Short mmCIF file of C-alpha atoms in Angstrom, two decimals:
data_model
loop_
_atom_site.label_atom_id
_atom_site.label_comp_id
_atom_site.label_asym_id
_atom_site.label_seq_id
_atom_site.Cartn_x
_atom_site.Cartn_y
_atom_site.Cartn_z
CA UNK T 56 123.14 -29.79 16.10
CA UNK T 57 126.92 -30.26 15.68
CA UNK T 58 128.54 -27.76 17.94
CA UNK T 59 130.58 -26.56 15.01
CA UNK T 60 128.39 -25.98 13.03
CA UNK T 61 126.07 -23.90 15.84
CA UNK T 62 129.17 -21.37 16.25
CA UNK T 63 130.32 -20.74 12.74
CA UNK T 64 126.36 -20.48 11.52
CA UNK T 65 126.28 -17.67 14.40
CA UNK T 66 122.75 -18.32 14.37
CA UNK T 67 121.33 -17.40 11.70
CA UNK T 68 119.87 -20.21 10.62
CA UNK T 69 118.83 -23.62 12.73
CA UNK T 70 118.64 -26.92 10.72
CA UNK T 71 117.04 -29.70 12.31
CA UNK T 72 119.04 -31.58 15.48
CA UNK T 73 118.61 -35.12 14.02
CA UNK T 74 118.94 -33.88 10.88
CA UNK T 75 120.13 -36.59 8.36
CA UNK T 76 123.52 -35.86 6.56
CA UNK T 77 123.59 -35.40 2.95
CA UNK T 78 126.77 -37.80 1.58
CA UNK T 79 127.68 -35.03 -0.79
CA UNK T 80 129.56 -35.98 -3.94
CA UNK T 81 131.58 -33.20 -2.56
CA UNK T 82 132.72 -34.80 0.81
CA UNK T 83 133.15 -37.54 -1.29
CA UNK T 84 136.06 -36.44 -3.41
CA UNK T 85 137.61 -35.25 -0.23
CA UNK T 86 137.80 -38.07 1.75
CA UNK T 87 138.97 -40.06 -1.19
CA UNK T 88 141.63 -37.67 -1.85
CA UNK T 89 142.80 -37.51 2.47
CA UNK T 90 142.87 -41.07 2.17
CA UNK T 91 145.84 -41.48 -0.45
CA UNK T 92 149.55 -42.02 0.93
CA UNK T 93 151.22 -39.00 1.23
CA UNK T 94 154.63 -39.75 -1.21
CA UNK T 95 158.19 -40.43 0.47
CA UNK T 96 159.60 -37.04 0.84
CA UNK T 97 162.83 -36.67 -1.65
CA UNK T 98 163.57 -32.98 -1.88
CA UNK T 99 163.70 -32.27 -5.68
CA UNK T 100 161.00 -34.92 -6.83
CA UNK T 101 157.83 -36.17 -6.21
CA UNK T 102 157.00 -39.26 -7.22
CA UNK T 103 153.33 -39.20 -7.54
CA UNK T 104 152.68 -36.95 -10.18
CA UNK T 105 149.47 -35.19 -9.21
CA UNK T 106 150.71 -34.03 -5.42
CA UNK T 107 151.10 -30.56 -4.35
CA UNK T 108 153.19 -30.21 -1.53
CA UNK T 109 151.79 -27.42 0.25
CA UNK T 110 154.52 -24.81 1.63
CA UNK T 111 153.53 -22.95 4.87
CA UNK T 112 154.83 -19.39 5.49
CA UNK T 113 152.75 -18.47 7.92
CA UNK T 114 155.85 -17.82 10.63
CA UNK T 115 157.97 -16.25 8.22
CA UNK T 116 155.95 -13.83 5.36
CA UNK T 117 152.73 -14.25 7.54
CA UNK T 118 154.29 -12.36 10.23
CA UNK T 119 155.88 -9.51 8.12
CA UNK T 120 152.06 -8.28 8.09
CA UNK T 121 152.21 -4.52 9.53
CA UNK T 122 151.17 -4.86 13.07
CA UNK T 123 151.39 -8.40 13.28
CA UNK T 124 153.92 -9.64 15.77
CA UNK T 125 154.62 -13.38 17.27
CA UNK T 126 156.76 -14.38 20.66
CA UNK T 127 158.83 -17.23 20.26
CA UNK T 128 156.37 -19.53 21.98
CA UNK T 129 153.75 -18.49 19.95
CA UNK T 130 155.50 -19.10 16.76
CA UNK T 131 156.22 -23.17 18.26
CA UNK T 132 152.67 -23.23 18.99
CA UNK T 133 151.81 -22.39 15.39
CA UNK T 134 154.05 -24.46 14.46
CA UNK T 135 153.13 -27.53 16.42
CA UNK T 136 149.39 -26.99 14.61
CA UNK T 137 150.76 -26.46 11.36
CA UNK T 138 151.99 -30.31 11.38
CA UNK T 139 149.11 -31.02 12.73
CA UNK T 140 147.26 -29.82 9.58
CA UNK T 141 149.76 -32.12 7.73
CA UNK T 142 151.62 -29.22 5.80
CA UNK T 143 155.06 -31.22 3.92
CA UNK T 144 157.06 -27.20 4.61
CA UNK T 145 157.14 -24.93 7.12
CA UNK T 146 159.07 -21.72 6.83
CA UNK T 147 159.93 -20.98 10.46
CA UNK T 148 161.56 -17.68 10.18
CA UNK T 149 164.45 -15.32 8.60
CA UNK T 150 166.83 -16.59 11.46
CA UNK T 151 169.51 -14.04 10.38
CA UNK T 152 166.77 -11.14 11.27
CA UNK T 153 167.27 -10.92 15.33
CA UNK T 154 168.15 -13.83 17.62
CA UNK T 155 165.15 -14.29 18.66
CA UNK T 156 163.87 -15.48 15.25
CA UNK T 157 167.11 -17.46 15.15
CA UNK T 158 166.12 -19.41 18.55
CA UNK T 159 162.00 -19.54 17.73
CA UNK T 160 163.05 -21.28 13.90
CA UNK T 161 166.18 -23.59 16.11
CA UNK T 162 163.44 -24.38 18.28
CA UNK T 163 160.57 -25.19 15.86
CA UNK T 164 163.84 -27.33 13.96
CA UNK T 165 164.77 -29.42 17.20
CA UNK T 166 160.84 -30.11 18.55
CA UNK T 167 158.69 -29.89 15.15
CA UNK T 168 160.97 -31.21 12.90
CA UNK T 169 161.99 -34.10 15.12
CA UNK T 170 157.90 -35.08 16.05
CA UNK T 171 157.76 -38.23 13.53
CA UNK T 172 154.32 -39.66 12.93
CA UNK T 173 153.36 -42.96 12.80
CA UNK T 174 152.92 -42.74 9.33
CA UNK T 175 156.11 -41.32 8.65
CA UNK T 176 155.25 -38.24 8.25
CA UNK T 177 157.68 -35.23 9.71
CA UNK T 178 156.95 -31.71 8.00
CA UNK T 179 160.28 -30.19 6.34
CA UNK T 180 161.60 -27.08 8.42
CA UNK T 181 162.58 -23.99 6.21
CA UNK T 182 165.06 -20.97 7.02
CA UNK T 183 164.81 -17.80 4.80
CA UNK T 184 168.32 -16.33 3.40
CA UNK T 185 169.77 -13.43 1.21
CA UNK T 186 172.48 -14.76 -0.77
CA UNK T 187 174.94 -13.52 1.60
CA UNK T 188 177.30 -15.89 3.25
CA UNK T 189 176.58 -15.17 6.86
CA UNK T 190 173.03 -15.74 5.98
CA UNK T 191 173.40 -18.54 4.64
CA UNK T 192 175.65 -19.94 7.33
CA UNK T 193 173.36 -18.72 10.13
CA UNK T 194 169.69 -19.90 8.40
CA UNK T 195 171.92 -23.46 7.85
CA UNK T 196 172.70 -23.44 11.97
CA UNK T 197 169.05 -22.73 13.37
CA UNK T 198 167.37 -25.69 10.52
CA UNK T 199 170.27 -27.86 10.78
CA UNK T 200 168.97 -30.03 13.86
CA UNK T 201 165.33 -31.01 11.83
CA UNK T 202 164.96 -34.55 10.38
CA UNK T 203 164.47 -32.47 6.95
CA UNK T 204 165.78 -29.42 6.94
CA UNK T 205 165.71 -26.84 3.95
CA UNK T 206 167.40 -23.17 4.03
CA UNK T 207 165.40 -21.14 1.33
CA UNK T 208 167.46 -18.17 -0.51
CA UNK T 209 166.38 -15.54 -3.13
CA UNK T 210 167.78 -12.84 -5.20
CA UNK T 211 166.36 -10.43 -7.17
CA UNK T 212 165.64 -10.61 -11.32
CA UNK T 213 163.38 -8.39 -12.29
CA UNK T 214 165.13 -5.44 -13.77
CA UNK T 215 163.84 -2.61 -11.64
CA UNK T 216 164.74 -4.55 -8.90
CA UNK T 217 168.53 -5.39 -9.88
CA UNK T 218 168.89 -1.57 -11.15
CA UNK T 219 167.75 0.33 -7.93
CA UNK T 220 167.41 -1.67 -5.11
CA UNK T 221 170.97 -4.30 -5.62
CA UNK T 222 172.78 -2.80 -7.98
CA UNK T 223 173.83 -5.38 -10.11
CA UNK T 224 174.13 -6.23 -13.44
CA UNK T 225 172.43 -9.62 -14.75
CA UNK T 226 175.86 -11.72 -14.38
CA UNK T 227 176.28 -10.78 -10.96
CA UNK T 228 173.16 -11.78 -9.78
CA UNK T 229 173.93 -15.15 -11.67
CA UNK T 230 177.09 -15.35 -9.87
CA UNK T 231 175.71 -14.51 -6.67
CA UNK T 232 172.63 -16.84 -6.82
CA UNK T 233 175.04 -20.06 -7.91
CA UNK T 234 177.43 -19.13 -5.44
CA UNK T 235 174.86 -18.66 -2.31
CA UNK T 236 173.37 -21.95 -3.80
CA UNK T 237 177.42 -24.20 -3.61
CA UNK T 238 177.71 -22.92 -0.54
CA UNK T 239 174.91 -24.13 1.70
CA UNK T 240 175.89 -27.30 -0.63
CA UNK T 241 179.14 -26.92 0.96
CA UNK T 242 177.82 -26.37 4.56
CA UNK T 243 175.64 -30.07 4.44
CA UNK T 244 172.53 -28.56 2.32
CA UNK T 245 171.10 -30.58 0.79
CA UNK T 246 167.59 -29.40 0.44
CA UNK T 247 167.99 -25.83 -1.19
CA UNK T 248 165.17 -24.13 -2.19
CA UNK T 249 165.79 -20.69 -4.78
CA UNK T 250 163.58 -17.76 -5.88
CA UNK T 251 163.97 -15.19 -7.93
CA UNK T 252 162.64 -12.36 -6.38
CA UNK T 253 160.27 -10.48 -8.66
CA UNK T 254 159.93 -13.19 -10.93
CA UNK T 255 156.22 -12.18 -12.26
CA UNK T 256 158.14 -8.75 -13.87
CA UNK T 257 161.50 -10.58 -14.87
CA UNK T 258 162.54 -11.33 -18.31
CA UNK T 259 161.83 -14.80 -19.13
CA UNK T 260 164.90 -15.42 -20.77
CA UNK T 261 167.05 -14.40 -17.92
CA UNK T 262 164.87 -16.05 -15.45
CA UNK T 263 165.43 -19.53 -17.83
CA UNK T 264 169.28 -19.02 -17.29
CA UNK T 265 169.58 -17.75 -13.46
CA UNK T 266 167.15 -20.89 -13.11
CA UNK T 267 169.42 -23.19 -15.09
CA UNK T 268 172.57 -22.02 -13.12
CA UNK T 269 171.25 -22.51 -9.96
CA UNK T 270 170.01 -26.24 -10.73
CA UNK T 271 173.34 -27.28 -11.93
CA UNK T 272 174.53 -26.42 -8.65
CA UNK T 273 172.77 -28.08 -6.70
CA UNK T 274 169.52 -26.17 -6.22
CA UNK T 275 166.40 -28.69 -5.52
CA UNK T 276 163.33 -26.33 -5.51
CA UNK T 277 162.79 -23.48 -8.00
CA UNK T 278 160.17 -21.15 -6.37
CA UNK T 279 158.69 -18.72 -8.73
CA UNK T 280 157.16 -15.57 -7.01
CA UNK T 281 154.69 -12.87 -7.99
CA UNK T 282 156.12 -10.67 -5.72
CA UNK T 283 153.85 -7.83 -6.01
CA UNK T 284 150.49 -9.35 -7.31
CA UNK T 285 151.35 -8.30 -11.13
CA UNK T 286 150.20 -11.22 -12.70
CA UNK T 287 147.02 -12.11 -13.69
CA UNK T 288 146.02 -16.05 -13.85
CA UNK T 289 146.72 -16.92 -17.34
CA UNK T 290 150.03 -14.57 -16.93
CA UNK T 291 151.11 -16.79 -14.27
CA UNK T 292 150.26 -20.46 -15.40
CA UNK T 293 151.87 -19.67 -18.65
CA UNK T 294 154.88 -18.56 -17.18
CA UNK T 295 155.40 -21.86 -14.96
CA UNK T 296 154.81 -23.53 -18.70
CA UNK T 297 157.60 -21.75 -20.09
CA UNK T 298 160.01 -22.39 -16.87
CA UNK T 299 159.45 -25.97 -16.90
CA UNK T 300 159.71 -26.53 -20.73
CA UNK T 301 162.70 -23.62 -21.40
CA UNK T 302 165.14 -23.84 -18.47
CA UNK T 303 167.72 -26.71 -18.40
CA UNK T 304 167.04 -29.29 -15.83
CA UNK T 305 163.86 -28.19 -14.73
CA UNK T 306 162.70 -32.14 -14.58
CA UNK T 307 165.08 -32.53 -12.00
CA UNK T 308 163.72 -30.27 -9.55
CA UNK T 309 160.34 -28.96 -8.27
CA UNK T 310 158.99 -26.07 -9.00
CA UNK T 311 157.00 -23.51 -6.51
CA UNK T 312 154.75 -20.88 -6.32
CA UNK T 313 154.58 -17.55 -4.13
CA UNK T 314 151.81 -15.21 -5.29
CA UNK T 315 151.27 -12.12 -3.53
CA UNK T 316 147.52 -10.39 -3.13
CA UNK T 317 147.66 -7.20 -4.60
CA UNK T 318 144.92 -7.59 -7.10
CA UNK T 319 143.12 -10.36 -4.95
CA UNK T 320 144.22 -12.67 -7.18
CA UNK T 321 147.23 -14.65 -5.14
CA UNK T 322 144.77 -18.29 -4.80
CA UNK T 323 143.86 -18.23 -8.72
CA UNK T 324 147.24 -17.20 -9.54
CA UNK T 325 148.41 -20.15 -7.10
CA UNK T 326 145.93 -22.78 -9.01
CA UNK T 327 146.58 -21.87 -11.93
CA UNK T 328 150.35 -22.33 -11.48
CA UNK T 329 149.72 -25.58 -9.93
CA UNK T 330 147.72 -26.68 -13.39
CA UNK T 331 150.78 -25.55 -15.50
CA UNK T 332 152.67 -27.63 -13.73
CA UNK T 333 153.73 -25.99 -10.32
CA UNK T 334 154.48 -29.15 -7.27
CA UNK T 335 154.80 -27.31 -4.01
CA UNK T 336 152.37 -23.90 -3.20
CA UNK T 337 153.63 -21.70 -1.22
CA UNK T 338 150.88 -19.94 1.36
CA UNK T 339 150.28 -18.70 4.82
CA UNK T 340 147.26 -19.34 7.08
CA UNK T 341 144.54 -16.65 6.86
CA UNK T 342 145.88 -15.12 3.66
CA UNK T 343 148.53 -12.92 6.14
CA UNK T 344 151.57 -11.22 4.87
CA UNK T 345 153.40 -8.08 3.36
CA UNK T 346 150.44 -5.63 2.15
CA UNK T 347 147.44 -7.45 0.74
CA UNK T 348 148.92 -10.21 1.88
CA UNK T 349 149.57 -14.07 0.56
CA UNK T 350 147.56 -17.37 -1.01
CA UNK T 351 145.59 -18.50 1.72
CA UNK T 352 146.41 -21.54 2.53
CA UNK T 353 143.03 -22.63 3.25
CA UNK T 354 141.63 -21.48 0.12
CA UNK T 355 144.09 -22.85 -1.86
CA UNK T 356 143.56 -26.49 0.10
CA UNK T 357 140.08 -26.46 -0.43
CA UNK T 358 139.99 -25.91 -3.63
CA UNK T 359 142.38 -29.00 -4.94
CA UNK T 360 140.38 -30.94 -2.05
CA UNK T 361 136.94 -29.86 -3.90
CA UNK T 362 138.28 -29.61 -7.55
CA UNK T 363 141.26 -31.25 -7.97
CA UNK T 364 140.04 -34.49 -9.07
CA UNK T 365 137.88 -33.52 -11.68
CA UNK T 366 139.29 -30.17 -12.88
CA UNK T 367 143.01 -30.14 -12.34
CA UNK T 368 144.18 -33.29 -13.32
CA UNK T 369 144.14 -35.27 -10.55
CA UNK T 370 145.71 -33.08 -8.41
CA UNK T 371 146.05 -33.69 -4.26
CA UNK T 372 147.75 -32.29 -1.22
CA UNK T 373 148.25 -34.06 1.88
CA UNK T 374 146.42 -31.75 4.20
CA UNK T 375 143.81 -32.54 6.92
CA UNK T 376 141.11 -30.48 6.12
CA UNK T 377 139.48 -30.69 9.96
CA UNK T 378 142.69 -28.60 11.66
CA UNK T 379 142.19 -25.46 9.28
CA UNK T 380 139.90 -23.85 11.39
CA UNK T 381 141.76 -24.19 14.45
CA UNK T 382 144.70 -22.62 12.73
CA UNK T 383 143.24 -19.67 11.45
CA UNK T 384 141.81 -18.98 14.69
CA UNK T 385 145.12 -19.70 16.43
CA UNK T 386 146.85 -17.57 13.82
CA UNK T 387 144.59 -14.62 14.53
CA UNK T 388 144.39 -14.79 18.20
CA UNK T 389 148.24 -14.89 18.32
CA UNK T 390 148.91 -12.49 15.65
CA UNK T 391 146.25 -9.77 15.99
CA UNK T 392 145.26 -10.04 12.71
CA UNK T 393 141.85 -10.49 12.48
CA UNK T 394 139.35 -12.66 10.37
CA UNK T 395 136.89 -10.19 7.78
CA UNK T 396 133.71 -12.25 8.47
CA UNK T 397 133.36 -13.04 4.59
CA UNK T 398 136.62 -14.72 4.29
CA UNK T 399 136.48 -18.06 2.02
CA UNK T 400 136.48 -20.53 4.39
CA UNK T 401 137.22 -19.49 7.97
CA UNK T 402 135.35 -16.33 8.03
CA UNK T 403 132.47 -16.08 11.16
CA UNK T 404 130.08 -15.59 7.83
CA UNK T 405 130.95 -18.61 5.72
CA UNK T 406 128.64 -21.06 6.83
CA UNK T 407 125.69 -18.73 7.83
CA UNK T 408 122.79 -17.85 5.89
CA UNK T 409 120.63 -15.04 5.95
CA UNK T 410 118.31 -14.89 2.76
CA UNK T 411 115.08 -17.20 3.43
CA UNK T 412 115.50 -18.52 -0.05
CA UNK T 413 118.81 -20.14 1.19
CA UNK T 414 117.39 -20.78 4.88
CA UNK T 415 114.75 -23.39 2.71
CA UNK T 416 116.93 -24.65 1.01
CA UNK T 417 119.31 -25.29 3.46
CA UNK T 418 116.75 -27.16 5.77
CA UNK T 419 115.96 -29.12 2.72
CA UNK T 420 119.69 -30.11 1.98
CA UNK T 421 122.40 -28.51 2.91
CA UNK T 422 124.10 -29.48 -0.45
CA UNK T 423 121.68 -26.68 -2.16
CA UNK T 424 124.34 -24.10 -0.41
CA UNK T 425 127.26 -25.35 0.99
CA UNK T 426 129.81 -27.04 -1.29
CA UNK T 427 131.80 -28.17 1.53
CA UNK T 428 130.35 -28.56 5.29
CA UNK T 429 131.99 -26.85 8.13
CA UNK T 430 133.05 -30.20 10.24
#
C-alpha cells in the first residue's frame, strides 16, 4: 500500500496492496485544472477570468494565533514550502511589529521572492501596514528587494470601529486611507493592496466611496474582510456583488477576500465570495489565526480543485495539491498549533474509516468514500 496512504488511514482500515486505482472523475477534474498555465502576474488584473489567486497569510495572521510563535528561520522555512505549494501571495509579516519580523519578511523578500521557476513562476511577497507613514515606509524597505513585491495596508470602516477604537470621523479615514495609499505610490509601490478593516459590519455606501478613493490613487487590490466572522454566506457573496458593481473603478482592480472563523463559516464565506466575483482568497495553512482562526487554505483549495469546474464557473487556482500536507504538518510542528484529527483535509482522521459499512465499501472502491485520495 502507498505509504501515504498507510499513515494518514492510521490503520484502521487495510485495502488491498495491488489494489487497482479507481480514475475518479474526481482526480480527473483536478489534474485537468493543475495542468492549466498559471496567468502572467499583473498586480490589479487577471487575465484569465476564472483564476483565484490564492493569498497566503500563514506568517503574518497565522501566527497572531494565541500561543503560536515562529523564529525567523522557521518563518523562511514556511515560506520556502509555501512556494512550493505554488501560492501567487505570501504575507511574510507586519515588519513594523519588532525587528525581527522586519529581518524574517526582508529575508523571505531577498531568498523567496527572488527563487524564479522554470515556469516563471515567483510567488508575490506581502508586508502588512497601518496607514501610518513610518509603516508604510518600513513594510516598503523589508518587501522592496522581491521580484514582486506588495505592501498591504488597512484602516478601519465599520462604525464601531472608527468611533471607539480610531477616533475618526468617515472623511478622515478617507483621507487617511488615500493618503497611506499615494504614498507607498510615492516610495516605488506599485503593487498596493487595501482593506477596510471590518468591512462585513461597514456601511456599504461608505465602503463604495473609501473603495473608490483608494483606486483612484493608485490602489491595485481591494481586500474585503469579515473581520470577526459576522457574515453569513449569502451576506458575504452579495456584498462582493455590490462592491464590484457600485464602487467606481472596481474593473480595474482585483478584489479579495479575508473571512475570519467565528461562526465556522470563514471557507463558505471565502467560496462564496469567490462566486460573486472575488479574484484572490486570502487564507492561512491549517485554518490558524486570531481566535477561531482563518479560511483554511487547504479547504478552500480543495474545494475549487473538486468543484470549481462544474459548480463555480470555471473557477481555478494555481496550487499543487501534493505539498498541502507537508505544510500543514510543517505549520504545526513549527507553530505548536496542533491538527484536531477531524480537520477537512489534513486531519490524522480524514482518510480513515471506522464503520464496516464504509470499510466494504472502501475495499470495493475507494470512490464510494473518498472524494479526493490522500496522494
Amino acid at each position: 500500500m502507498n505509504s501515504a496512504l498507510t499513515s494518514r488511514l492510521g490503520g484502521k482500515v487495510s485495502l488491498p496492496a495491488c489494489r487497482p486505482r479507481v480514475a475518479s472523475r474526481h482526480t480527473s477534474l483536478v489534474r485537468a485544472s493543475a495542468g492549466l498555465k498559471r496567468p502572467e502576474y499583473i498586480p490589479n488584473r487577471i487575465d484569465d477570468p476564472n483564476y483565484v489567486r490564492i493569498f497566503d497569510t500563514t506568517l503574518r495572521d497565522g501566527e497572531q494565533s494565541p500561543g503560536a510563535t515562529l523564529t525567523s528561520k522557521e518563518k523562511l522555512d514556511i515560506a520556502r514550502q509555501l512556494a512550493k505549494l505554488g501560492v501567487d501571495i505570501i504575507e511574510a509579516g507586519f515588519p513594523i511589529a519588532s525587528p525581527d519580523d522586519f529581518e524574517a519578511v526582508r529575508a523571505i523578500a531577498m531568498e523567496v521572492g527572488n527563487d524564479v521557476q522554470d515556469d516563471g513562476y515567483v510567488p508575490v511577497i506581502c508586508g502588512l501596514s497601518r496607514t501610518k507613514l513610518a509603516d508604510l515606509e518600513r513594510a516598503w524597505d523589508a518587501v522592496r528587494h522581491a521580484k514582486r513585491p506588495r505592501v498591504h495596508t488597512f484602516i478601519a470602516t465599520s462604525e464601531i470601529h472608527m468611533q471607539y477604537k480610531l477616533r475618526m470621523s468617515r472623511e478622515q479615514v478617507v483621507e487617511n486611507a488615500v493618503a497611506a495609499v499615494k504614498h507607498l505610490r510615492s516610495l516605488g509601490c506599485n503593487d498596493i493592496e487595501f482593506s477596510p478593516e471590518d468591512a462585513g459590519r461597514s456601511d456599504p455606501e461608505f465602503l463604495y466611496q473609501v473603495l473608490g478613493e483608494v483606486i483612484k490613487a493608485g490602489a491595485t487590490t481591494l481586500n474585503i474582510p469579515d473581520t470577526t466572522g459576522w457574515n453569513l454566506p449569502h451576506e458575504f457573496g452579495d456584498l462582493i456583488a455590490k462592491i464590484k458593481a457600485n464602487t467606481p473603478g472596481a474593473d480595474n482592480v482585483v478584489i479579495s477576500t479575508h473571512c475570519q472563523n467565528d461562526l465556522g463559516l470563514s471557507t463558505a464565506n471565502s467560496i462564496a465570495g469567490a462566486m460573486a466575483g472575488a479574484r484572490q482568497i486570502e487564507c492561512t495553512i491549517n485554518g490558524i489565526g486570531e481566535r477561531a482562526g482563518n479560511a483554511s487554505l487547504e479547504e478552500v483549495v480543495m474545494a475549487i480543485a473538486l468543484k470549481g469546474q462544474d459548480q463555480m464557473g470555471g473557477l481555478r487556482t494555481g496550487i499543487r495539491p501534493v505539498h498541502i500536507y507537508p505544510a500543514s504538518r510543517m505549520v504545526s510542528d513549527y507553530s505548536g498549533m496542533m491538527v484536531q484529527p477531524h480537520k477537512a483535509i489534513v486531519g490524522a482522521n480524514a482518510f480513515a474509516h471506522e464503520s464496516g459499512i464504509h470499510q466494504d465499501g472502501m475495499l470495493k472502491n475507494r470512490g464510494t468514500y473518498e472524494i479526493m485520495t490522500p496522494e
